[in-house]
PDB file of C-alpha atoms in Angstrom:
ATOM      1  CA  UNK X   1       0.000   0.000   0.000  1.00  0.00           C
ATOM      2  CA  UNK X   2       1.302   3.696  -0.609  1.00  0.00           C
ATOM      3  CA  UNK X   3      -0.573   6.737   0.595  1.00  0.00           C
ATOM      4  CA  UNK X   4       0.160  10.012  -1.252  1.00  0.00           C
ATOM      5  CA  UNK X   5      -0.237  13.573  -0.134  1.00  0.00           C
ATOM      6  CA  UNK X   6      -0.051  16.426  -2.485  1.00  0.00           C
ATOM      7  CA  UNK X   7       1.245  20.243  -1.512  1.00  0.00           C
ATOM      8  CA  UNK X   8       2.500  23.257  -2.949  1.00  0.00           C
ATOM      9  CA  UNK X   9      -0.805  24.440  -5.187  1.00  0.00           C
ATOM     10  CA  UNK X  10      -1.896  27.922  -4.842  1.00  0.00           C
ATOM     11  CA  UNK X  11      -2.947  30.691  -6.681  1.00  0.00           C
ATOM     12  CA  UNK X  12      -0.150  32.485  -8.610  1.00  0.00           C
ATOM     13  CA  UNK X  13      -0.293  35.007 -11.776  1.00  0.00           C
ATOM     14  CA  UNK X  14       0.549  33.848 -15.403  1.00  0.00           C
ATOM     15  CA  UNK X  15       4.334  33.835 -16.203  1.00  0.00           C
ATOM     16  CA  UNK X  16       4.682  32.564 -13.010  1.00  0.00           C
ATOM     17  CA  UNK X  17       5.943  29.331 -10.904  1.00  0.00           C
ATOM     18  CA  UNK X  18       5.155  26.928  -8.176  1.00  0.00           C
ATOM     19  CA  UNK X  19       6.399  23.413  -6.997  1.00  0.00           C
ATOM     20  CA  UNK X  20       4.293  20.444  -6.306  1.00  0.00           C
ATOM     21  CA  UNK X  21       5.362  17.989  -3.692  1.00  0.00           C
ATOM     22  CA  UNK X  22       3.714  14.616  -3.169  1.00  0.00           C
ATOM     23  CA  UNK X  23       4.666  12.639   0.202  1.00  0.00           C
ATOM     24  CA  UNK X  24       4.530   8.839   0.288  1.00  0.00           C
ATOM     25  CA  UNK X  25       4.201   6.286   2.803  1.00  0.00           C
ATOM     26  CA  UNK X  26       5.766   2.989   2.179  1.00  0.00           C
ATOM     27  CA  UNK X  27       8.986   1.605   2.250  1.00  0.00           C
ATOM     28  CA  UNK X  28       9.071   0.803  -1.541  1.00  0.00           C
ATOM     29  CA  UNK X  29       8.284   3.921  -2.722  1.00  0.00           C
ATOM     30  CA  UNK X  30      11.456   3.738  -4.650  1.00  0.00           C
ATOM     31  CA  UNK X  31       9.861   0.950  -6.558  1.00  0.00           C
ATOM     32  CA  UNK X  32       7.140   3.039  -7.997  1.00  0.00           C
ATOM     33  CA  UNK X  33       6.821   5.032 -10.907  1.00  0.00           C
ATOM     34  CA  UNK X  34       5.343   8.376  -9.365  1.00  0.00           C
ATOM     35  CA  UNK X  35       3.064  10.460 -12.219  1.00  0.00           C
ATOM     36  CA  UNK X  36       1.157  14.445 -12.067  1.00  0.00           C
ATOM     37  CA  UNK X  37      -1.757  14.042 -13.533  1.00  0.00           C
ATOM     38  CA  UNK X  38      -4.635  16.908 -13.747  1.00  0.00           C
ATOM     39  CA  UNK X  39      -8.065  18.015 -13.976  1.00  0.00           C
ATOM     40  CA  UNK X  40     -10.074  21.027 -14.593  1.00  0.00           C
ATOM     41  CA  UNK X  41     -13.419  21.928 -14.219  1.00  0.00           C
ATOM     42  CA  UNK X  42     -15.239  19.642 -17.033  1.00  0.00           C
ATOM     43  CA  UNK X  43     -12.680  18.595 -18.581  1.00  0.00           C
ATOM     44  CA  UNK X  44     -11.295  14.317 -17.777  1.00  0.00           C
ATOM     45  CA  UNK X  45      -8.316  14.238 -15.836  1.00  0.00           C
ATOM     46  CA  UNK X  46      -5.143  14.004 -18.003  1.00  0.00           C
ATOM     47  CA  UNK X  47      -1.417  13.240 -17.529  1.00  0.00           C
ATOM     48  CA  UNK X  48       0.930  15.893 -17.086  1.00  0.00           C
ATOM     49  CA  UNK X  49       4.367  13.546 -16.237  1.00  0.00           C
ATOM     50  CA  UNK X  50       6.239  10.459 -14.746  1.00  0.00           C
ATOM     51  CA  UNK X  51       9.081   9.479 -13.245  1.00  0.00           C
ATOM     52  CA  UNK X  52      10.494   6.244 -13.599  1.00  0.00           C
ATOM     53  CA  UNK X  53      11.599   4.194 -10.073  1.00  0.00           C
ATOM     54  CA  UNK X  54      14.680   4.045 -10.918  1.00  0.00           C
ATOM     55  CA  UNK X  55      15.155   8.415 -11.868  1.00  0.00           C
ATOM     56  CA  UNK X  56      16.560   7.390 -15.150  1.00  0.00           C
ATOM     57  CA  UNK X  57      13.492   7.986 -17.345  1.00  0.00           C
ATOM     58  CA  UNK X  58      10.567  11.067 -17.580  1.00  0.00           C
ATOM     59  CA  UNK X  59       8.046  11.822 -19.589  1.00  0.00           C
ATOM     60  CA  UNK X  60       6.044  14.765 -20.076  1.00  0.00           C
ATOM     61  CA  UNK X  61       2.899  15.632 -22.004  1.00  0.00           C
ATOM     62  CA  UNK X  62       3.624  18.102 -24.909  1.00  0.00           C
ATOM     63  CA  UNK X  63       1.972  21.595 -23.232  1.00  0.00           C
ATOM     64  CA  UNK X  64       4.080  21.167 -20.526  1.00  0.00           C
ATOM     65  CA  UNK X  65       7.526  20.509 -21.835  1.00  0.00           C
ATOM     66  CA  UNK X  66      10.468  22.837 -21.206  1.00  0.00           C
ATOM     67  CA  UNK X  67       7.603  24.653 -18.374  1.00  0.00           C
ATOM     68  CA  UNK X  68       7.998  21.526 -15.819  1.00  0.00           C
ATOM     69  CA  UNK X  69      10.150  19.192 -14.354  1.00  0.00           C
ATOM     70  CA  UNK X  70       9.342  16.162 -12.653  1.00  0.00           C
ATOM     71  CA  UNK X  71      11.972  14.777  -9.909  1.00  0.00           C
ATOM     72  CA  UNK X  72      11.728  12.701  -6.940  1.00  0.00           C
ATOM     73  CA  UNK X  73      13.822  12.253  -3.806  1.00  0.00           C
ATOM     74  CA  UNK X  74      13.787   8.383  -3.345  1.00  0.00           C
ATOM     75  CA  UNK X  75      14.887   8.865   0.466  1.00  0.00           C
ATOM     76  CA  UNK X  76      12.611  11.478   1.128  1.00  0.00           C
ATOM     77  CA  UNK X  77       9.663   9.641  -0.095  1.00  0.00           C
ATOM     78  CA  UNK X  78       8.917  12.323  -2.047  1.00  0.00           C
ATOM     79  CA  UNK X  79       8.071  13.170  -5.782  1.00  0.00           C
ATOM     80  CA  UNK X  80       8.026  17.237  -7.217  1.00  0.00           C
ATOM     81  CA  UNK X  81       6.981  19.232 -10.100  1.00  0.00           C
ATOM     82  CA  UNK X  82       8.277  21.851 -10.657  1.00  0.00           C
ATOM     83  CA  UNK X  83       6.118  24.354 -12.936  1.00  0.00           C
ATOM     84  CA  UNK X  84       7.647  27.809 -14.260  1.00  0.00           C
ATOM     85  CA  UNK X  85       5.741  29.780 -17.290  1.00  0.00           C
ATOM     86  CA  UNK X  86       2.315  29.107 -15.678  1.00  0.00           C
ATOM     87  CA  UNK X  87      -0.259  29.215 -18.033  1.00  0.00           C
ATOM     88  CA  UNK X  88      -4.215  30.062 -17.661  1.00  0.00           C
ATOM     89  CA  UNK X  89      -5.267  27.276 -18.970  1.00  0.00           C
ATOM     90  CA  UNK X  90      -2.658  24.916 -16.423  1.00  0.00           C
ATOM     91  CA  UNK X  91      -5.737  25.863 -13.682  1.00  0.00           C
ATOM     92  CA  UNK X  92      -6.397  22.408 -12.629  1.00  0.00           C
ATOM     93  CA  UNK X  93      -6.990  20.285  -9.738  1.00  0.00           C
ATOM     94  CA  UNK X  94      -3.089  17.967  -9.602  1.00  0.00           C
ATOM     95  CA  UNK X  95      -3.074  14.660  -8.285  1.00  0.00           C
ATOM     96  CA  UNK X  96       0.432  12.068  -8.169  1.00  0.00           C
ATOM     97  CA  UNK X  97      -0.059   8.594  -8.331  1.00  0.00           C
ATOM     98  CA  UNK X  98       2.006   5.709  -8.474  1.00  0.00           C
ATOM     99  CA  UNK X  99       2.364   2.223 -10.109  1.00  0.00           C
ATOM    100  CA  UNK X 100       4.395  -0.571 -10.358  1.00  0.00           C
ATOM    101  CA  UNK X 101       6.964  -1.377 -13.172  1.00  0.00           C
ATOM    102  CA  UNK X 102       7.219   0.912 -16.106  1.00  0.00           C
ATOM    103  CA  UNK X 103       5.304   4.576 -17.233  1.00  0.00           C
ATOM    104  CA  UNK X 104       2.464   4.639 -18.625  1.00  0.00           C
ATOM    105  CA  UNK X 105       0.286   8.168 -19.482  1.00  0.00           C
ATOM    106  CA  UNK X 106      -3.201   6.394 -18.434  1.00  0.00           C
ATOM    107  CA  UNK X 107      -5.008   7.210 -15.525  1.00  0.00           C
ATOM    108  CA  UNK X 108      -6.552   3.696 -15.064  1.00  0.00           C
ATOM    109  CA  UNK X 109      -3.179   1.946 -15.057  1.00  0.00           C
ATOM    110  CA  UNK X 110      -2.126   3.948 -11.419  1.00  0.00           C
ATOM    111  CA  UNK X 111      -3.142   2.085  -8.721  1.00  0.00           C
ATOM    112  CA  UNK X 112      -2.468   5.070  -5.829  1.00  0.00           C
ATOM    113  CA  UNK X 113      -3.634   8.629  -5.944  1.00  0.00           C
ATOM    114  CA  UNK X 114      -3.670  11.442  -3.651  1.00  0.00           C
ATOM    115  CA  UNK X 115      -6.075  13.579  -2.915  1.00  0.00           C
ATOM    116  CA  UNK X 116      -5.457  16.687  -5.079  1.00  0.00           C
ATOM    117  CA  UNK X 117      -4.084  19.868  -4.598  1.00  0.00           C
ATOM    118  CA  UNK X 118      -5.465  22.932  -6.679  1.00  0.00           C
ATOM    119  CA  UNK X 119      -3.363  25.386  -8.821  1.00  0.00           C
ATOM    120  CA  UNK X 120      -4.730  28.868 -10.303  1.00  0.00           C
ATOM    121  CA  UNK X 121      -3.667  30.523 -12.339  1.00  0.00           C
ATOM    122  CA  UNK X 122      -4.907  33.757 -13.100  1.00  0.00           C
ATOM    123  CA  UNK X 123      -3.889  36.035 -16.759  1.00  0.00           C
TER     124      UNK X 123
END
């Protein structure tokens, strides 16, 4: 079992940054490929990036590439984004989540989630 809490959302002004954190429970957390996914109002939830167990791999959705940076701290238990150039239409509700074995971009094939943690940003 992992448990994941998200931090770091906020309201900040386009142009601007903030850094996600998402703590785990577990002592495998280092096993686990660790993903940002989000959601905004009406819209499905959609993958933003992952981070392979092992730090060697990421992978990022195009909208967000070159603005964020995924990275995790394997003896911290914890997994960050890091988002610069915030964008209007990056508002969204951000979850992690984390699976076994190799990263994937859909939702369905995470087996932990958090519990959110909402970003604003305003133009």
């Amino acid at each position: 079992q992992v448990q994941l809490v998200e931090s770091g959302g906020g309201l900040v002004q386009a142009g601007g940054s903030l850094r996600l954190s998402c703590a785990a429970s577990g002592r495998t957390f280092s096993r686990y490929v660790m993903g940002w996914f989000r959601q905004a109002p009406g819209k499905e939830r959609e993958f933003v990036a992952a981070i392979s167990w092992s730090v060697g791999s990421t992978y990022y959705t195009d909208s967000v590439k070159g603005r964020f940076t995924i990275s995790r701290d394997n003896a911290k238990n914890t997994v960050y984004l890091q988002m610069n150039s915030l964008k209007p239409e990056d508002t969204a509700v951000y979850y992690c989540a984390a699976r076994s074995v190799k990263i994937v971009s859909a939702s369905r094939e995470y087996d932990y989630w958090g519990q959110g943690t909402q970003v604003t940003v305003s133009s």
